[in-house]
Tab-separated table of C-alpha atoms and ligand atoms in Angstrom:
chain	number	residue	atom	x	y	z
A	1	UNK	CA	-69.167	-19.193	134.513
A	2	UNK	CA	-68.715	-15.772	132.981
A	3	UNK	CA	-66.209	-14.399	135.441
A	4	UNK	CA	-63.366	-12.117	134.497
A	5	UNK	CA	-60.839	-14.896	134.499
A	6	UNK	CA	-62.615	-17.013	131.906
A	7	UNK	CA	-63.121	-13.968	129.751
A	8	UNK	CA	-59.408	-13.298	129.856
A	9	UNK	CA	-58.704	-16.883	128.822
A	10	UNK	CA	-61.088	-16.631	125.920
A	11	UNK	CA	-59.635	-13.367	124.712
A	12	UNK	CA	-56.093	-14.529	124.946
A	13	UNK	CA	-56.168	-18.202	124.343
A	14	UNK	CA	-58.908	-18.707	121.784
A	15	UNK	CA	-56.355	-18.900	119.014
A	16	UNK	CA	-54.416	-21.686	120.661
A	17	UNK	CA	-57.075	-23.635	122.558
A	18	UNK	CA	-57.860	-25.800	119.593
A	19	UNK	CA	-54.283	-26.980	119.268
A	20	UNK	CA	-52.402	-29.294	121.542
A	21	UNK	CA	-49.343	-28.003	123.298
A	22	UNK	CA	-48.228	-25.418	125.831
A	23	UNK	CA	-50.764	-22.890	126.915
A	24	UNK	CA	-50.051	-19.862	128.944
A	25	UNK	CA	-52.739	-17.417	129.952
A	26	UNK	CA	-50.595	-14.457	130.886
A	27	UNK	CA	-52.115	-11.307	129.403
A	28	UNK	CA	-49.520	-8.905	128.044
A	29	UNK	CA	-49.792	-5.220	128.898
A	30	UNK	CA	-51.188	-3.040	126.116
A	31	UNK	CA	-48.176	-0.769	125.955
A	32	UNK	CA	-44.807	-2.472	125.792
A	33	UNK	CA	-41.989	-0.190	126.800
A	34	UNK	CA	-38.498	-1.033	125.626
A	35	UNK	CA	-35.864	-1.209	128.334
A	36	UNK	CA	-32.314	-0.087	127.445
A	37	UNK	CA	-30.063	-3.124	127.792
A	38	UNK	CA	-27.023	-1.213	128.969
A	39	UNK	CA	-28.782	0.241	131.975
A	40	UNK	CA	-29.801	-3.013	133.633
A	41	UNK	CA	-27.931	-5.904	132.029
A	42	UNK	CA	-24.521	-5.408	133.593
A	43	UNK	CA	-23.377	-7.636	136.433
A	44	UNK	CA	-24.754	-6.779	139.851
A	45	UNK	CA	-25.519	-8.378	143.197
A	46	UNK	CA	-27.597	-11.527	143.056
A	47	UNK	CA	-31.269	-10.901	143.735
A	48	UNK	CA	-32.943	-13.760	145.600
A	49	UNK	CA	-36.731	-13.984	145.416
A	50	UNK	CA	-38.624	-15.640	148.286
A	51	UNK	CA	-41.207	-18.098	146.984
A	52	UNK	CA	-44.363	-19.369	148.677
A	53	UNK	CA	-46.065	-22.408	147.095
A	54	UNK	CA	-49.779	-22.827	147.758
A	55	UNK	CA	-50.708	-26.422	146.985
A	56	UNK	CA	-54.514	-26.409	146.685
A	57	UNK	CA	-55.734	-29.893	145.922
A	58	UNK	CA	-58.895	-31.929	145.529
A	59	UNK	CA	-57.502	-35.173	144.136
A	60	UNK	CA	-54.861	-36.634	146.445
A	61	UNK	CA	-52.289	-36.950	143.635
A	62	UNK	CA	-52.455	-33.178	143.142
A	63	UNK	CA	-51.146	-32.693	146.698
A	64	UNK	CA	-47.672	-32.859	145.182
A	65	UNK	CA	-44.628	-33.842	147.185
A	66	UNK	CA	-42.048	-31.528	148.667
A	67	UNK	CA	-39.548	-33.384	146.466
A	68	UNK	CA	-41.444	-32.306	143.339
A	69	UNK	CA	-41.411	-28.679	144.532
A	70	UNK	CA	-37.696	-28.839	145.373
A	71	UNK	CA	-36.981	-30.203	141.883
A	72	UNK	CA	-38.742	-27.095	140.530
A	73	UNK	CA	-36.575	-24.812	142.677
A	74	UNK	CA	-33.494	-26.482	141.221
A	75	UNK	CA	-34.734	-25.906	137.655
A	76	UNK	CA	-35.459	-22.236	138.368
A	77	UNK	CA	-32.035	-21.595	139.844
A	78	UNK	CA	-30.305	-23.432	136.991
A	79	UNK	CA	-32.332	-21.685	134.285
A	80	UNK	CA	-32.066	-18.159	135.686
A	81	UNK	CA	-28.336	-18.519	136.397
A	82	UNK	CA	-27.590	-20.115	132.981
A	83	UNK	CA	-26.430	-23.310	134.670
A	84	UNK	CA	-28.703	-25.534	132.557
A	85	UNK	CA	-27.741	-27.459	129.417
A	86	UNK	CA	-27.463	-24.824	126.681
A	87	UNK	CA	-25.944	-27.017	124.005
A	88	UNK	CA	-28.887	-26.404	121.650
A	89	UNK	CA	-28.340	-22.623	121.523
A	90	UNK	CA	-27.454	-21.731	117.942
A	91	UNK	CA	-23.978	-20.314	117.394
A	92	UNK	CA	-25.369	-16.929	116.403
A	93	UNK	CA	-27.131	-16.530	119.773
A	94	UNK	CA	-24.447	-17.723	122.148
A	95	UNK	CA	-23.329	-14.191	123.026
A	96	UNK	CA	-26.911	-13.300	123.876
A	97	UNK	CA	-27.237	-15.883	126.679
A	98	UNK	CA	-27.880	-14.168	130.007
A	99	UNK	CA	-27.048	-15.171	133.525
A	100	UNK	CA	-29.943	-13.163	134.952
A	101	UNK	CA	-28.346	-13.074	138.408
A	102	UNK	CA	-31.775	-13.819	139.847
A	103	UNK	CA	-32.182	-16.733	142.255
A	104	UNK	CA	-35.082	-18.232	144.167
A	105	UNK	CA	-35.493	-19.667	147.644
A	106	UNK	CA	-38.362	-21.558	149.190
A	107	UNK	CA	-39.394	-19.036	151.845
A	108	UNK	CA	-38.224	-19.861	155.347
A	109	UNK	CA	-39.621	-16.866	157.152
A	110	UNK	CA	-43.054	-15.261	157.053
A	111	UNK	CA	-43.652	-11.497	157.095
A	112	UNK	CA	-44.041	-11.566	160.890
A	113	UNK	CA	-40.701	-13.353	161.317
A	114	UNK	CA	-42.123	-16.779	162.009
A	115	UNK	CA	-40.743	-19.928	160.419
A	116	UNK	CA	-42.350	-21.522	157.356
A	117	UNK	CA	-41.564	-24.413	155.047
A	118	UNK	CA	-42.550	-22.185	152.101
A	119	UNK	CA	-45.294	-24.679	151.208
A	120	UNK	CA	-48.904	-24.144	152.288
A	121	UNK	CA	-51.244	-27.052	151.636
A	122	UNK	CA	-55.018	-26.779	151.534
A	123	UNK	CA	-57.653	-29.310	150.536
A	124	UNK	CA	-60.651	-28.154	148.509
A	125	UNK	CA	-63.946	-29.557	147.217
A	126	UNK	CA	-63.816	-27.364	144.115
A	127	UNK	CA	-63.225	-28.904	140.710
A	128	UNK	CA	-60.612	-27.150	138.545
A	129	UNK	CA	-60.053	-24.570	141.273
A	130	UNK	CA	-57.076	-23.157	139.382
A	131	UNK	CA	-59.512	-21.384	137.037
A	132	UNK	CA	-61.660	-19.919	139.803
A	133	UNK	CA	-61.506	-16.790	141.944
A	134	UNK	CA	-62.134	-18.927	145.047
A	135	UNK	CA	-58.545	-20.161	144.684
A	136	UNK	CA	-57.305	-16.890	146.172
A	137	UNK	CA	-59.500	-17.106	149.262
A	138	UNK	CA	-58.937	-20.834	149.750
A	139	UNK	CA	-55.199	-20.205	150.137
A	140	UNK	CA	-54.709	-16.460	150.531
A	141	UNK	CA	-51.614	-14.802	149.101
A	142	UNK	CA	-48.784	-14.223	151.523
A	143	UNK	CA	-47.675	-10.577	151.274
A	144	UNK	CA	-47.386	-10.478	147.477
A	145	UNK	CA	-45.366	-7.273	147.581
A	146	UNK	CA	-42.444	-9.112	149.177
A	147	UNK	CA	-43.032	-12.782	148.248
A	148	UNK	CA	-43.639	-14.476	144.916
A	149	UNK	CA	-46.815	-16.530	145.420
A	150	UNK	CA	-47.188	-19.656	143.284
A	151	UNK	CA	-50.511	-21.478	143.450
A	152	UNK	CA	-50.291	-25.127	142.382
A	153	UNK	CA	-53.850	-25.924	141.374
A	154	UNK	CA	-55.735	-27.973	138.786
A	155	UNK	CA	-56.144	-25.935	135.600
A	156	UNK	CA	-58.308	-28.598	134.024
A	157	UNK	CA	-56.046	-29.556	131.145
A	158	UNK	CA	-55.222	-27.425	128.157
A	159	UNK	CA	-53.473	-24.778	130.218
A	160	UNK	CA	-50.043	-25.126	131.799
A	161	UNK	CA	-49.914	-21.924	133.775
A	162	UNK	CA	-50.652	-18.248	134.007
A	163	UNK	CA	-48.974	-15.262	135.554
A	164	UNK	CA	-49.765	-11.680	136.410
A	165	UNK	CA	-47.639	-9.027	134.784
A	166	UNK	CA	-46.365	-6.330	137.192
A	167	UNK	CA	-49.129	-3.949	138.206
A	168	UNK	CA	-51.948	-5.903	136.559
A	169	UNK	CA	-53.366	-7.866	139.502
A	170	UNK	CA	-54.662	-6.868	142.917
A	171	UNK	CA	-52.323	-7.909	145.758
A	172	UNK	CA	-54.512	-10.877	146.735
A	173	UNK	CA	-54.192	-12.360	143.236
A	174	UNK	CA	-50.701	-11.242	142.238
A	175	UNK	CA	-48.554	-14.225	141.367
A	176	UNK	CA	-48.568	-17.375	139.289
A	177	UNK	CA	-50.903	-20.337	138.952
A	178	UNK	CA	-49.453	-23.602	137.660
A	179	UNK	CA	-51.048	-26.976	137.089
A	180	UNK	CA	-49.576	-29.664	139.422
A	181	UNK	CA	-48.581	-31.832	136.448
A	182	UNK	CA	-46.030	-29.280	135.245
A	183	UNK	CA	-44.215	-28.514	138.495
A	184	UNK	CA	-40.575	-29.579	138.516
A	185	UNK	CA	-39.168	-32.789	137.097
A	186	UNK	CA	-40.296	-35.611	139.410
A	187	UNK	CA	-43.612	-36.990	140.668
A	188	UNK	CA	-46.511	-35.986	138.394
A	189	UNK	CA	-44.084	-34.216	136.038
A	190	UNK	CA	-42.587	-37.562	135.053
A	191	UNK	CA	-45.763	-38.293	133.057
A	192	UNK	CA	-46.156	-34.767	131.666
A	193	UNK	CA	-43.964	-34.934	128.569
A	194	UNK	CA	-43.169	-32.749	126.704
A	195	UNK	CA	-43.684	-30.317	129.642
A	196	UNK	CA	-41.827	-32.448	132.168
A	197	UNK	CA	-38.679	-30.401	132.786
A	198	UNK	CA	-40.039	-27.577	134.930
A	199	UNK	CA	-39.936	-24.910	132.199
A	200	UNK	CA	-43.573	-23.880	132.628
A	201	UNK	CA	-42.650	-21.964	135.796
A	202	UNK	CA	-39.469	-20.544	134.246
A	203	UNK	CA	-41.668	-19.170	131.427
A	204	UNK	CA	-44.381	-17.839	133.770
A	205	UNK	CA	-41.850	-16.087	135.994
A	206	UNK	CA	-40.627	-14.418	132.819
A	207	UNK	CA	-44.122	-12.892	132.468
A	208	UNK	CA	-44.314	-12.106	136.194
A	209	UNK	CA	-41.119	-10.074	135.695
A	210	UNK	CA	-42.566	-8.332	132.621
A	211	UNK	CA	-41.353	-10.465	129.696
A	212	UNK	CA	-43.586	-10.762	126.640
A	213	UNK	CA	-43.539	-13.814	124.357
A	214	UNK	CA	-40.712	-13.447	121.825
A	215	UNK	CA	-43.277	-13.467	118.996
A	216	UNK	CA	-44.963	-10.465	120.613
A	217	UNK	CA	-48.204	-9.880	122.508
A	218	UNK	CA	-50.446	-11.431	119.872
A	219	UNK	CA	-50.887	-15.190	119.839
A	220	UNK	CA	-49.338	-16.312	116.625
A	221	UNK	CA	-46.953	-13.501	115.905
A	222	UNK	CA	-46.676	-11.116	113.039
A	223	UNK	CA	-43.548	-9.358	111.865
A	224	UNK	CA	-44.805	-6.100	113.385
A	225	UNK	CA	-45.536	-7.662	116.771
A	226	UNK	CA	-42.533	-7.083	119.046
A	227	UNK	CA	-41.640	-8.031	122.609
A	228	UNK	CA	-39.819	-4.786	123.408
A	229	UNK	CA	-36.497	-6.606	123.678
A	230	UNK	CA	-33.703	-5.622	121.282
A	231	UNK	CA	-31.765	-8.878	121.077
A	232	UNK	CA	-34.687	-11.264	120.492
A	233	UNK	CA	-35.334	-11.147	116.725
A	234	UNK	CA	-38.839	-10.511	115.398
A	235	UNK	CA	-40.667	-13.769	114.836
A	236	UNK	CA	-43.911	-14.987	113.352
A	237	UNK	CA	-43.752	-18.392	114.989
A	238	UNK	CA	-44.878	-19.568	118.438
A	239	UNK	CA	-43.205	-23.000	118.074
A	240	UNK	CA	-46.191	-24.426	119.907
A	241	UNK	CA	-45.712	-28.175	120.361
A	242	UNK	CA	-42.510	-27.956	118.385
A	243	UNK	CA	-38.880	-28.661	119.116
A	244	UNK	CA	-36.589	-27.388	116.338
A	245	UNK	CA	-32.969	-28.410	116.049
A	246	UNK	CA	-31.487	-26.022	113.506
A	247	UNK	CA	-31.845	-22.557	112.066
A	248	UNK	CA	-35.464	-21.426	111.583
A	249	UNK	CA	-36.187	-18.202	109.716
A	250	UNK	CA	-39.086	-15.801	109.955
A	251	UNK	CA	-39.378	-12.043	109.472
A	252	UNK	CA	-36.115	-12.172	107.505
A	253	UNK	CA	-34.031	-13.271	110.494
A	254	UNK	CA	-33.112	-16.398	112.437
A	255	UNK	CA	-35.565	-17.118	115.284
A	256	UNK	CA	-34.293	-17.552	118.843
A	257	UNK	CA	-36.627	-20.559	119.225
A	258	UNK	CA	-34.654	-21.916	122.214
A	259	UNK	CA	-35.732	-18.912	124.297
A	260	UNK	CA	-37.874	-19.639	127.389
A	261	UNK	CA	-40.490	-17.161	126.174
A	262	UNK	CA	-41.631	-19.219	123.194
A	263	UNK	CA	-44.145	-22.106	123.354
A	264	UNK	CA	-41.581	-24.797	122.523
A	265	UNK	CA	-41.338	-28.108	124.389
A	266	UNK	CA	-39.503	-28.006	127.727
A	267	UNK	CA	-36.506	-29.869	126.310
A	268	UNK	CA	-35.924	-27.140	123.712
A	269	UNK	CA	-36.024	-24.137	126.029
A	270	UNK	CA	-32.638	-23.134	127.307
A	271	UNK	CA	-31.982	-19.385	127.484
A	272	UNK	CA	-33.008	-15.881	128.430
A	273	UNK	CA	-31.313	-13.117	126.454
A	274	UNK	CA	-29.393	-10.127	127.844
A	275	UNK	CA	-32.242	-7.861	126.757
A	276	UNK	CA	-34.741	-9.991	128.647
A	277	UNK	CA	-32.477	-9.911	131.694
A	278	UNK	CA	-32.453	-6.106	131.527
A	279	UNK	CA	-36.245	-6.063	131.397
A	280	UNK	CA	-36.553	-8.399	134.417
A	281	UNK	CA	-33.958	-6.510	136.479
A	282	UNK	CA	-35.685	-3.222	135.634
A	283	UNK	CA	-38.900	-4.727	136.995
A	284	UNK	CA	-37.148	-5.814	140.191
A	285	UNK	CA	-35.709	-2.312	140.592
A	286	UNK	CA	-39.082	-0.635	140.053
A	287	UNK	CA	-42.563	-2.222	140.003
A	288	UNK	CA	-41.512	-5.289	141.977
A	289	UNK	CA	-38.820	-3.773	144.177
A	290	UNK	CA	-40.538	-5.190	147.263
A	291	UNK	CA	-39.261	-8.650	146.259
A	292	UNK	CA	-35.758	-7.411	147.081
A	293	UNK	CA	-36.732	-6.019	150.462
A	294	UNK	CA	-37.634	-9.093	152.439
A	295	UNK	CA	-36.053	-11.469	154.892
A	296	UNK	CA	-38.138	-14.336	153.507
A	297	UNK	CA	-35.061	-16.414	152.658
A	298	UNK	CA	-33.482	-16.142	156.106
A	299	UNK	CA	-34.051	-19.158	158.283
A	300	UNK	CA	-35.524	-18.757	161.733
A	301	UNK	CA	-33.326	-20.385	164.294
A	302	UNK	CA	-35.239	-21.937	167.111
A	303	UNK	CA	-32.773	-22.336	169.907
A	304	UNK	CA	-32.295	-25.763	171.387
A	305	UNK	CA	-35.593	-26.593	172.884
A	306	UNK	CA	-35.825	-28.314	176.210
A	307	UNK	CA	-38.444	-30.817	175.133
A	308	UNK	CA	-39.707	-31.400	178.641
A	309	UNK	CA	-40.047	-27.711	179.340
A	310	UNK	CA	-41.731	-27.218	176.006
A	311	UNK	CA	-44.276	-29.904	175.466
A	312	UNK	CA	-47.555	-28.590	174.134
A	313	UNK	CA	-50.456	-30.401	172.585
A	314	UNK	CA	-52.726	-28.786	170.012
A	315	UNK	CA	-55.881	-30.774	169.460
A	316	UNK	CA	-57.721	-31.275	167.167
A	317	UNK	CA	-55.530	-30.113	164.307
A	318	UNK	CA	-56.827	-29.793	161.574
A	319	UNK	CA	-59.974	-28.442	163.147
A	320	UNK	CA	-63.402	-27.306	161.984
A	321	UNK	CA	-63.976	-24.764	164.741
A	322	UNK	CA	-62.361	-25.162	168.175
A	323	UNK	CA	-58.971	-26.403	169.313
A	324	UNK	CA	-57.174	-26.625	172.615
A	325	UNK	CA	-53.588	-25.750	173.451
A	326	UNK	CA	-52.460	-27.719	176.475
A	327	UNK	CA	-49.194	-27.603	178.368
A	328	UNK	CA	-48.117	-31.209	178.951
A	329	UNK	CA	-44.765	-30.441	180.536
A	330	UNK	CA	-44.138	-31.285	184.159
A	331	UNK	CA	-43.622	-27.671	185.106
A	332	UNK	CA	-46.716	-25.646	184.501
A	333	UNK	CA	-45.042	-22.354	183.696
A	334	UNK	CA	-47.392	-19.784	182.224
A	335	UNK	CA	-47.147	-19.206	178.487
A	336	UNK	CA	-48.242	-16.545	176.009
A	337	UNK	CA	-50.007	-17.391	172.784
A	338	UNK	CA	-50.631	-15.418	169.588
A	339	UNK	CA	-52.693	-16.556	166.638
A	340	UNK	CA	-51.757	-15.334	163.144
A	341	UNK	CA	-53.341	-15.617	159.716
A	342	UNK	CA	-51.232	-16.955	156.831
A	343	UNK	CA	-50.495	-13.357	155.779
A	344	UNK	CA	-48.947	-12.753	159.168
A	345	UNK	CA	-51.776	-10.670	160.629
A	346	UNK	CA	-52.270	-11.213	164.352
A	347	UNK	CA	-55.868	-12.092	165.067
A	348	UNK	CA	-55.755	-13.058	168.738
A	349	UNK	CA	-53.356	-13.038	171.664
A	350	UNK	CA	-53.457	-14.085	175.278
A	351	UNK	CA	-50.758	-13.726	177.889
A	352	UNK	CA	-49.957	-15.866	180.910
A	353	UNK	CA	-52.027	-18.915	180.045
A	354	UNK	CA	-51.962	-21.636	182.711
A	355	UNK	CA	-52.213	-25.274	181.633
A	356	UNK	CA	-54.610	-24.896	178.716
A	357	UNK	CA	-56.688	-22.589	176.569
A	358	UNK	CA	-59.531	-23.222	174.146
A	359	UNK	CA	-59.517	-21.158	170.941
A	360	UNK	CA	-62.114	-20.815	168.211
A	361	UNK	CA	-61.610	-20.391	164.463
A	362	UNK	CA	-65.353	-20.608	163.911
A	363	UNK	CA	-65.659	-17.131	162.397
A	364	UNK	CA	-62.560	-17.356	160.234
A	365	UNK	CA	-62.125	-18.685	156.743
A	366	UNK	CA	-60.627	-22.075	155.998
A	367	UNK	CA	-56.882	-22.277	155.503
A	368	UNK	CA	-53.648	-22.067	157.375
A	369	UNK	CA	-53.014	-20.307	160.694
A	370	UNK	CA	-49.985	-20.056	162.920
A	371	UNK	CA	-49.867	-20.243	166.693
A	372	UNK	CA	-46.894	-18.786	168.480
A	373	UNK	CA	-46.407	-20.294	171.933
A	374	UNK	CA	-43.958	-18.437	174.089
A	375	UNK	CA	-42.538	-19.114	177.506
A	376	UNK	CA	-39.993	-16.932	179.249
A	377	UNK	CA	-37.246	-18.989	177.580
A	378	UNK	CA	-38.371	-20.085	174.136
A	379	UNK	CA	-40.879	-19.503	171.381
A	380	UNK	CA	-42.313	-22.171	169.130
A	381	UNK	CA	-44.546	-21.712	166.100
A	382	UNK	CA	-47.058	-24.384	165.168
A	383	UNK	CA	-49.332	-24.543	162.138
A	384	UNK	CA	-53.054	-24.964	162.620
A	385	UNK	CA	-55.306	-25.821	159.706
A	386	UNK	CA	-58.967	-24.869	159.632
A	387	UNK	CA	-61.055	-27.126	157.402
Q	401	ZN	ZN1	-46.554	-17.273	128.148
């Protein structure tokens, strides 16, 4: 299986694969540019990032619950807004704690304006699909310029997650992959100690927004290996599988081991620094500015539906090839239908349908589709899954 992805893992993770503990396969850029803190760290409007979760599962337990995903959203918003427990931050670093003023929402609106739950679920026959390129065609990215795509997929053990740095991945692969065991704080995460507090995604989003590990781009830092952030002291340690409680020295300074961008246990991670905030905001103002220009967090209000006037059956759903849309309401008013891919691309439309229409997904890939059904009064969007 000599694909690019495995090669990247080998290059990056060979030094840590033999140990037990947190693994992250984000590959740092070769040139790390320092970002001036003063320019981006000051208080500003909150930036809210729209998140799409792709749950791609083979084993039923990996089809994680909405509750587990919501618990992750809570962790992200607490961690990025400095609302988490920060009692372990050493006295010397307390002034460095950043409220990043970045928040996250589970997307409610797709690029074409249609409603979504922000969670796209797809079953697969592939083992360890989280390590394979087929992941990205099994559940295609939703507009990765404007949405943060998070694939929840089996990484086979030994790897918690991986993220693409800005500008390093093609749009169909730009985002984060996380193993289902390490999402949030409930469900599977309850048995995932010491990575059971949702910090894997906090850490990976750090990379996605251009943060390097505090110990620098090499695995197992050296005192010349820097992260391009002024207020995170140079460090030789990764703190892999470790959870310090007091002052730890390396490179002639105290290490900020409680920073999210180390490899410490979830319970020990509790802060981003002001310098890291500046680096993330700079990314959101430049390479990832599309994340600010989206209506993904705005809910779609579907006006009060007259259930009798709007009673459609879609069968079978999920489907392998064909499905029928049938108007079951007593009035047989004509309706318009449009079929969209999960990225919001319209692939078929038909106006003034009477009673029923048979559609085929035979020539399309497996995954999620959306049908918009519109009468003169209302529009309803229904998901259709092709197996
Ligand atoms: Zn990492």
